[in-house]
PDB file of C-alpha atoms in Angstrom:
ATOM      1  CA  GLY A  63     -70.252  -7.771   8.321  1.00 50.00           C
ATOM      2  CA  GLN A  64     -70.190  -8.684  12.005  1.00 58.00           C
ATOM      3  CA  GLN A  65     -66.808  -6.410  13.787  1.00 78.00           C
ATOM      4  CA  LEU A  66     -65.925  -7.831  17.252  1.00 90.00           C
ATOM      5  CA  ASN A  67     -63.836  -5.454  19.234  1.00 93.00           C
ATOM      6  CA  GLN A  68     -61.688  -6.610  21.843  1.00 95.00           C
ATOM      7  CA  SER A  69     -58.717  -5.544  24.077  1.00 96.00           C
ATOM      8  CA  PRO A  70     -56.631  -4.737  25.235  1.00 96.00           C
ATOM      9  CA  GLN A  71     -54.848  -5.529  21.451  1.00 94.00           C
ATOM     10  CA  SER A  72     -51.712  -7.016  24.055  1.00 95.00           C
ATOM     11  CA  MET A  73     -50.514  -7.317  27.590  1.00 96.00           C
ATOM     12  CA  PHE A  74     -47.056  -7.806  29.244  1.00 96.00           C
ATOM     13  CA  ILE A  75     -47.653  -9.138  32.606  1.00 95.00           C
ATOM     14  CA  GLN A  76     -45.687 -11.556  35.299  1.00 96.00           C
ATOM     15  CA  GLU A  77     -46.307 -14.196  35.874  1.00 97.00           C
ATOM     16  CA  GLY A  78     -48.588 -15.802  38.569  1.00 97.00           C
ATOM     17  CA  GLU A  79     -50.661 -12.279  37.731  1.00 97.00           C
ATOM     18  CA  ASP A  80     -54.170 -12.455  36.934  1.00 97.00           C
ATOM     19  CA  VAL A  81     -55.660 -11.332  32.733  1.00 96.00           C
ATOM     20  CA  SER A  82     -58.620 -10.333  32.388  1.00 97.00           C
ATOM     21  CA  MET A  83     -59.479  -9.385  28.314  1.00 97.00           C
ATOM     22  CA  ASN A  84     -62.867  -8.816  26.391  1.00 97.00           C
ATOM     23  CA  CYS A  85     -65.036  -8.625  23.459  1.00 97.00           C
ATOM     24  CA  THR A  86     -67.728  -6.888  22.475  1.00 96.00           C
ATOM     25  CA  SER A  87     -69.860  -6.385  19.119  1.00 93.00           C
ATOM     26  CA  SER A  88     -72.579  -3.882  18.058  1.00 90.00           C
ATOM     27  CA  SER A  89     -74.503  -7.131  16.398  1.00 88.00           C
ATOM     28  CA  ILE A  90     -75.960 -10.251  19.319  1.00 90.00           C
ATOM     29  CA  PHE A  91     -74.518 -13.559  19.094  1.00 90.00           C
ATOM     30  CA  ASN A  92     -75.884 -16.038  20.423  1.00 89.00           C
ATOM     31  CA  THR A  93     -73.104 -18.784  21.038  1.00 92.00           C
ATOM     32  CA  TRP A  94     -69.346 -15.967  21.972  1.00 94.00           C
ATOM     33  CA  LEU A  95     -65.769 -18.023  22.472  1.00 94.00           C
ATOM     34  CA  TRP A  96     -62.088 -18.224  23.150  1.00 96.00           C
ATOM     35  CA  TYR A  97     -59.760 -19.438  21.563  1.00 96.00           C
ATOM     36  CA  LYS A  98     -56.228 -20.017  22.449  1.00 97.00           C
ATOM     37  CA  GLN A  99     -53.305 -19.565  19.025  1.00 95.00           C
ATOM     38  CA  GLU A 100     -49.162 -20.793  19.850  1.00 93.00           C
ATOM     39  CA  PRO A 101     -46.956 -19.885  17.919  1.00 87.00           C
ATOM     40  CA  GLY A 102     -46.797 -21.760  14.777  1.00 86.00           C
ATOM     41  CA  GLU A 103     -50.307 -23.760  15.272  1.00 90.00           C
ATOM     42  CA  GLY A 104     -54.189 -23.005  14.783  1.00 93.00           C
ATOM     43  CA  PRO A 105     -56.787 -22.217  17.393  1.00 94.00           C
ATOM     44  CA  VAL A 106     -57.778 -24.482  19.910  1.00 95.00           C
ATOM     45  CA  LEU A 107     -61.663 -24.138  21.767  1.00 93.00           C
ATOM     46  CA  LEU A 108     -60.874 -22.914  25.246  1.00 95.00           C
ATOM     47  CA  ILE A 109     -64.019 -22.226  26.645  1.00 95.00           C
ATOM     48  CA  ALA A 110     -67.590 -21.832  24.468  1.00 93.00           C
ATOM     49  CA  LEU A 111     -70.455 -20.499  26.253  1.00 94.00           C
ATOM     50  CA  TYR A 112     -74.023 -21.137  24.731  1.00 92.00           C
ATOM     51  CA  LYS A 113     -76.476 -18.443  27.021  1.00 93.00           C
ATOM     52  CA  ALA A 114     -76.837 -14.700  28.357  1.00 93.00           C
ATOM     53  CA  GLY A 115     -75.778 -14.202  31.606  1.00 94.00           C
ATOM     54  CA  GLU A 116     -73.845 -17.678  31.808  1.00 94.00           C
ATOM     55  CA  LEU A 117     -70.310 -17.744  33.968  1.00 96.00           C
ATOM     56  CA  THR A 118     -68.135 -20.639  32.765  1.00 95.00           C
ATOM     57  CA  SER A 119     -65.015 -22.056  34.055  1.00 95.00           C
ATOM     58  CA  ASN A 120     -61.904 -24.429  32.342  1.00 93.00           C
ATOM     59  CA  GLY A 121     -59.371 -24.701  35.416  1.00 95.00           C
ATOM     60  CA  ARG A 122     -57.917 -20.835  35.867  1.00 97.00           C
ATOM     61  CA  LEU A 123     -59.723 -19.703  32.890  1.00 97.00           C
ATOM     62  CA  THR A 124     -63.076 -18.203  33.617  1.00 97.00           C
ATOM     63  CA  ALA A 125     -65.182 -16.825  30.451  1.00 97.00           C
ATOM     64  CA  GLN A 126     -69.320 -14.787  30.614  1.00 97.00           C
ATOM     65  CA  PHE A 127     -71.112 -14.656  28.087  1.00 96.00           C
ATOM     66  CA  GLY A 128     -72.142 -10.658  28.970  1.00 95.00           C
ATOM     67  CA  ILE A 129     -76.379 -10.575  29.831  1.00 95.00           C
ATOM     68  CA  THR A 130     -76.844  -8.213  26.661  1.00 93.00           C
ATOM     69  CA  ARG A 131     -75.428 -10.823  23.808  1.00 92.00           C
ATOM     70  CA  LYS A 132     -73.051  -7.823  22.552  1.00 93.00           C
ATOM     71  CA  ASP A 133     -70.072  -8.931  24.752  1.00 96.00           C
ATOM     72  CA  SER A 134     -68.080 -10.941  26.449  1.00 97.00           C
ATOM     73  CA  PHE A 135     -64.456 -11.732  29.124  1.00 97.00           C
ATOM     74  CA  LEU A 136     -62.128 -14.337  29.619  1.00 98.00           C
ATOM     75  CA  ASN A 137     -60.212 -14.091  32.871  1.00 98.00           C
ATOM     76  CA  ILE A 138     -57.066 -16.120  33.229  1.00 97.00           C
ATOM     77  CA  SER A 139     -55.857 -16.177  37.077  1.00 97.00           C
ATOM     78  CA  ALA A 140     -52.658 -17.072  38.656  1.00 97.00           C
ATOM     79  CA  SER A 141     -50.759 -16.642  35.103  1.00 97.00           C
ATOM     80  CA  ILE A 142     -47.760 -19.228  33.952  1.00 96.00           C
ATOM     81  CA  PRO A 143     -45.554 -18.777  31.447  1.00 95.00           C
ATOM     82  CA  SER A 144     -47.577 -21.792  28.859  1.00 95.00           C
ATOM     83  CA  ASP A 145     -50.004 -19.480  29.237  1.00 96.00           C
ATOM     84  CA  VAL A 146     -48.619 -17.462  26.925  1.00 96.00           C
ATOM     85  CA  GLY A 147     -50.432 -16.564  23.767  1.00 96.00           C
ATOM     86  CA  ILE A 148     -52.656 -14.981  21.379  1.00 95.00           C
ATOM     87  CA  TYR A 149     -56.085 -15.355  22.360  1.00 97.00           C
ATOM     88  CA  PHE A 150     -59.064 -14.517  20.313  1.00 96.00           C
ATOM     89  CA  CYS A 151     -63.052 -14.350  21.004  1.00 96.00           C
ATOM     90  CA  ALA A 152     -65.577 -15.700  18.599  1.00 94.00           C
ATOM     91  CA  GLY A 153     -68.949 -14.946  17.946  1.00 91.00           C
ATOM     92  CA  LEU A 154     -71.583 -17.378  15.893  1.00 87.00           C
ATOM     93  CA  SER A 155     -74.683 -15.296  14.702  1.00 79.00           C
ATOM     94  CA  ARG A 156     -78.379 -16.837  15.091  1.00 70.00           C
ATOM     95  CA  ASN A 157     -78.134 -18.360  11.793  1.00 69.00           C
ATOM     96  CA  ASN A 158     -74.994 -20.346  13.214  1.00 59.00           C
ATOM     97  CA  ASN A 159     -73.350 -20.219   9.283  1.00 66.00           C
ATOM     98  CA  ASP A 160     -70.599 -17.935  10.369  1.00 69.00           C
ATOM     99  CA  MET A 161     -68.429 -17.181  12.863  1.00 80.00           C
ATOM    100  CA  ARG A 162     -66.088 -14.428  12.955  1.00 86.00           C
ATOM    101  CA  PHE A 163     -63.268 -13.429  15.421  1.00 90.00           C
ATOM    102  CA  GLY A 164     -62.100 -10.599  17.138  1.00 92.00           C
ATOM    103  CA  ALA A 165     -58.369  -9.351  16.730  1.00 92.00           C
ATOM    104  CA  GLY A 166     -56.906 -11.238  19.072  1.00 94.00           C
ATOM    105  CA  THR A 167     -55.227 -10.498  22.669  1.00 95.00           C
ATOM    106  CA  ARG A 168     -51.447 -11.027  23.085  1.00 95.00           C
ATOM    107  CA  LEU A 169     -50.316 -11.923  26.071  1.00 96.00           C
ATOM    108  CA  THR A 170     -46.201 -12.281  26.918  1.00 96.00           C
ATOM    109  CA  VAL A 171     -46.056 -13.633  30.650  1.00 96.00           C
ATOM    110  CA  LYS A 172     -42.247 -13.015  32.264  1.00 93.00           C
ATOM    111  CA  PRO A 173     -40.979 -15.007  34.846  1.00 89.00           C
TER     112      PRO A 173
ATOM    113  CA  ASP B  59     -53.048 -33.004  16.194  1.00 83.00           C
ATOM    114  CA  SER B  60     -56.734 -31.385  16.096  1.00 86.00           C
ATOM    115  CA  GLY B  61     -57.175 -34.000  13.133  1.00 93.00           C
ATOM    116  CA  VAL B  62     -57.568 -31.815  10.644  1.00 97.00           C
ATOM    117  CA  THR B  63     -54.781 -31.716   7.792  1.00 97.00           C
ATOM    118  CA  GLN B  64     -53.288 -28.846   5.235  1.00 97.00           C
ATOM    119  CA  THR B  65     -50.848 -28.777   2.525  1.00 97.00           C
ATOM    120  CA  PRO B  66     -48.318 -27.624   1.787  1.00 97.00           C
ATOM    121  CA  LYS B  67     -47.200 -25.470   4.946  1.00 96.00           C
ATOM    122  CA  HIS B  68     -45.346 -23.251   3.404  1.00 97.00           C
ATOM    123  CA  LEU B  69     -45.660 -21.450  -0.448  1.00 97.00           C
ATOM    124  CA  ILE B  70     -42.871 -19.375  -1.677  1.00 97.00           C
ATOM    125  CA  THR B  71     -44.514 -17.665  -5.364  1.00 97.00           C
ATOM    126  CA  ALA B  72     -44.761 -15.152  -7.507  1.00 97.00           C
ATOM    127  CA  THR B  73     -47.463 -11.812  -7.254  1.00 97.00           C
ATOM    128  CA  GLY B  74     -49.250 -12.738 -10.788  1.00 97.00           C
ATOM    129  CA  GLN B  75     -49.199 -16.190  -9.694  1.00 98.00           C
ATOM    130  CA  ARG B  76     -51.949 -18.943  -8.476  1.00 98.00           C
ATOM    131  CA  VAL B  77     -52.100 -21.581  -6.293  1.00 98.00           C
ATOM    132  CA  THR B  78     -54.323 -24.004  -5.001  1.00 98.00           C
ATOM    133  CA  LEU B  79     -54.346 -24.467  -0.810  1.00 98.00           C
ATOM    134  CA  ARG B  80     -55.719 -27.750   0.003  1.00 98.00           C
ATOM    135  CA  CYS B  81     -58.094 -29.246   3.358  1.00 98.00           C
ATOM    136  CA  SER B  82     -58.605 -32.253   4.865  1.00 98.00           C
ATOM    137  CA  PRO B  83     -61.581 -31.780   7.425  1.00 97.00           C
ATOM    138  CA  ARG B  84     -61.736 -34.398  10.586  1.00 96.00           C
ATOM    139  CA  SER B  85     -63.203 -37.894   9.618  1.00 94.00           C
ATOM    140  CA  GLY B  86     -67.197 -36.963  10.391  1.00 90.00           C
ATOM    141  CA  ASP B  87     -66.856 -33.356   9.684  1.00 94.00           C
ATOM    142  CA  LEU B  88     -69.954 -32.330   7.379  1.00 93.00           C
ATOM    143  CA  SER B  89     -67.771 -28.650   7.462  1.00 93.00           C
ATOM    144  CA  VAL B  90     -65.867 -26.185   6.670  1.00 95.00           C
ATOM    145  CA  TYR B  91     -64.246 -23.177   6.669  1.00 94.00           C
ATOM    146  CA  TRP B  92     -61.428 -20.912   5.185  1.00 96.00           C
ATOM    147  CA  TYR B  93     -59.559 -18.412   7.566  1.00 95.00           C
ATOM    148  CA  GLN B  94     -57.220 -15.354   6.101  1.00 95.00           C
ATOM    149  CA  GLN B  95     -54.578 -14.310   9.042  1.00 93.00           C
ATOM    150  CA  SER B  96     -52.028 -11.581   8.166  1.00 89.00           C
ATOM    151  CA  LEU B  97     -48.995 -10.587  10.467  1.00 77.00           C
ATOM    152  CA  ASP B  98     -50.289  -9.532  13.433  1.00 67.00           C
ATOM    153  CA  GLN B  99     -53.973  -9.835  12.726  1.00 73.00           C
ATOM    154  CA  GLY B 100     -57.093 -11.641  13.655  1.00 82.00           C
ATOM    155  CA  LEU B 101     -58.362 -14.237  11.975  1.00 89.00           C
ATOM    156  CA  GLN B 102     -60.566 -13.173   8.276  1.00 91.00           C
ATOM    157  CA  PHE B 103     -63.529 -15.177   7.785  1.00 90.00           C
ATOM    158  CA  LEU B 104     -63.196 -15.776   3.498  1.00 94.00           C
ATOM    159  CA  ILE B 105     -65.551 -19.033   3.741  1.00 94.00           C
ATOM    160  CA  GLN B 106     -67.836 -22.068   5.204  1.00 93.00           C
ATOM    161  CA  TYR B 107     -68.725 -25.258   2.785  1.00 94.00           C
ATOM    162  CA  TYR B 108     -71.328 -27.440   4.777  1.00 92.00           C
ATOM    163  CA  ASN B 109     -71.842 -31.097   2.751  1.00 93.00           C
ATOM    164  CA  GLY B 110     -69.854 -29.865  -1.121  1.00 94.00           C
ATOM    165  CA  GLU B 111     -72.247 -27.037  -0.561  1.00 94.00           C
ATOM    166  CA  GLU B 112     -71.283 -22.369   0.098  1.00 94.00           C
ATOM    167  CA  ARG B 113     -72.647 -22.129   3.259  1.00 90.00           C
ATOM    168  CA  ALA B 114     -71.594 -18.293   4.242  1.00 88.00           C
ATOM    169  CA  LYS B 115     -68.899 -16.208   3.011  1.00 90.00           C
ATOM    170  CA  GLY B 116     -67.436 -13.691   4.325  1.00 89.00           C
ATOM    171  CA  ASN B 117     -65.251 -10.667   3.013  1.00 83.00           C
ATOM    172  CA  ILE B 118     -63.039 -13.558   0.145  1.00 93.00           C
ATOM    173  CA  LEU B 119     -61.506 -11.041  -2.804  1.00 95.00           C
ATOM    174  CA  GLU B 120     -63.377 -12.594  -6.560  1.00 96.00           C
ATOM    175  CA  ARG B 121     -60.351 -13.143  -7.086  1.00 97.00           C
ATOM    176  CA  PHE B 122     -59.954 -16.017  -4.408  1.00 97.00           C
ATOM    177  CA  SER B 123     -62.516 -19.271  -4.755  1.00 97.00           C
ATOM    178  CA  ALA B 124     -63.096 -22.172  -2.938  1.00 97.00           C
ATOM    179  CA  GLN B 125     -64.768 -25.743  -3.285  1.00 97.00           C
ATOM    180  CA  GLN B 126     -64.932 -28.892  -0.843  1.00 97.00           C
ATOM    181  CA  PHE B 127     -65.307 -32.586  -2.632  1.00 97.00           C
ATOM    182  CA  PRO B 128     -67.469 -35.379  -2.594  1.00 96.00           C
ATOM    183  CA  ASP B 129     -64.880 -37.008  -0.002  1.00 95.00           C
ATOM    184  CA  LEU B 130     -65.343 -33.841   1.694  1.00 96.00           C
ATOM    185  CA  HIS B 131     -61.979 -31.839   1.233  1.00 97.00           C
ATOM    186  CA  SER B 132     -61.610 -29.047   0.731  1.00 98.00           C
ATOM    187  CA  GLU B 133     -59.401 -26.247  -2.107  1.00 98.00           C
ATOM    188  CA  LEU B 134     -58.822 -23.022  -1.944  1.00 98.00           C
ATOM    189  CA  ASN B 135     -57.524 -20.858  -4.768  1.00 98.00           C
ATOM    190  CA  LEU B 136     -55.317 -17.910  -5.060  1.00 98.00           C
ATOM    191  CA  SER B 137     -55.483 -16.942  -8.791  1.00 97.00           C
ATOM    192  CA  SER B 138     -53.257 -13.088  -9.565  1.00 97.00           C
ATOM    193  CA  LEU B 139     -51.226 -13.354  -6.470  1.00 97.00           C
ATOM    194  CA  GLU B 140     -50.490  -9.980  -4.828  1.00 97.00           C
ATOM    195  CA  LEU B 141     -47.649  -8.960  -1.952  1.00 96.00           C
ATOM    196  CA  GLY B 142     -51.148  -8.336   0.756  1.00 94.00           C
ATOM    197  CA  ASP B 143     -51.713 -11.978   0.300  1.00 96.00           C
ATOM    198  CA  SER B 144     -48.766 -12.868   2.133  1.00 96.00           C
ATOM    199  CA  ALA B 145     -50.577 -15.247   5.123  1.00 96.00           C
ATOM    200  CA  LEU B 146     -51.693 -18.551   7.267  1.00 96.00           C
ATOM    201  CA  TYR B 147     -54.449 -19.611   5.948  1.00 97.00           C
ATOM    202  CA  PHE B 148     -56.502 -21.580   7.930  1.00 97.00           C
ATOM    203  CA  CYS B 149     -58.666 -23.996   7.039  1.00 97.00           C
ATOM    204  CA  ALA B 150     -61.177 -25.993  10.110  1.00 95.00           C
ATOM    205  CA  SER B 151     -63.835 -27.913  10.086  1.00 95.00           C
ATOM    206  CA  SER B 152     -66.427 -28.793  12.277  1.00 91.00           C
ATOM    207  CA  GLY B 153     -69.409 -31.547  12.828  1.00 82.00           C
ATOM    208  CA  LEU B 154     -73.342 -31.591  12.429  1.00 65.00           C
ATOM    209  CA  VAL B 155     -74.436 -29.208  14.849  1.00 64.00           C
ATOM    210  CA  THR B 156     -72.751 -25.496  14.923  1.00 67.00           C
ATOM    211  CA  THR B 157     -71.577 -24.784  18.286  1.00 77.00           C
ATOM    212  CA  GLY B 158     -68.880 -23.108  17.593  1.00 80.00           C
ATOM    213  CA  GLU B 159     -66.034 -25.431  18.620  1.00 87.00           C
ATOM    214  CA  LEU B 160     -64.206 -25.299  15.232  1.00 91.00           C
ATOM    215  CA  PHE B 161     -60.593 -27.145  15.490  1.00 93.00           C
ATOM    216  CA  PHE B 162     -58.521 -25.720  13.236  1.00 95.00           C
ATOM    217  CA  GLY B 163     -55.294 -26.997  10.793  1.00 96.00           C
ATOM    218  CA  GLU B 164     -51.896 -26.047  10.918  1.00 95.00           C
ATOM    219  CA  GLY B 165     -52.366 -23.569   8.326  1.00 96.00           C
ATOM    220  CA  SER B 166     -50.543 -22.156   5.570  1.00 97.00           C
ATOM    221  CA  ARG B 167     -47.942 -20.007   5.267  1.00 96.00           C
ATOM    222  CA  LEU B 168     -48.387 -18.152   1.611  1.00 97.00           C
ATOM    223  CA  THR B 169     -45.578 -15.841   0.715  1.00 97.00           C
ATOM    224  CA  VAL B 170     -45.755 -14.026  -2.309  1.00 97.00           C
ATOM    225  CA  LEU B 171     -42.372 -12.300  -3.595  1.00 96.00           C
TER     226      LEU B 171
END
């Protein structure tokens, strides 16, 4: 099946620092998404990207859909303690029948 | 609150047993997805249903099965349980157009002893 390679696996940063994580695939996706999972909860959608090259922001979060349609990145600027959680990239395939998730990036923010 | 309800929240059982996890999607959502999340692992796609019919299948074991009922709720059946089946099982739902926005429940944590 389609594999999503997400990196880094974990990050330990100081409050106020910027964060960058990315996701690559050997397959083409026509939608890339970024979700966040907080402890004890299910993932929640942060940003959805529908067009190759698209750059979208949501507050301090910015994500881009790679022009090859095989990668995406997520940046978080000026991190705060509540940014702690696991961030998942997800790709939706051409047939839109299933969505695959990356392994996640576990973010820890030190005050 | 995502509007997706999963029961039970926690379940402890023994190897060889069978359990059923239940999911009620958001009102109006026709698609239901099941994912498995093992400790410190990502979300493994198991299966998707749309309006009662199986639409996509992922890495679902033969010991596992699912169905979506006419009222759109779904059940995931796990049988001949093994220690390695211990995980969080998430249900998610989405609306008519598959935009990629899935609404996840809080998960059912299964512990197999």
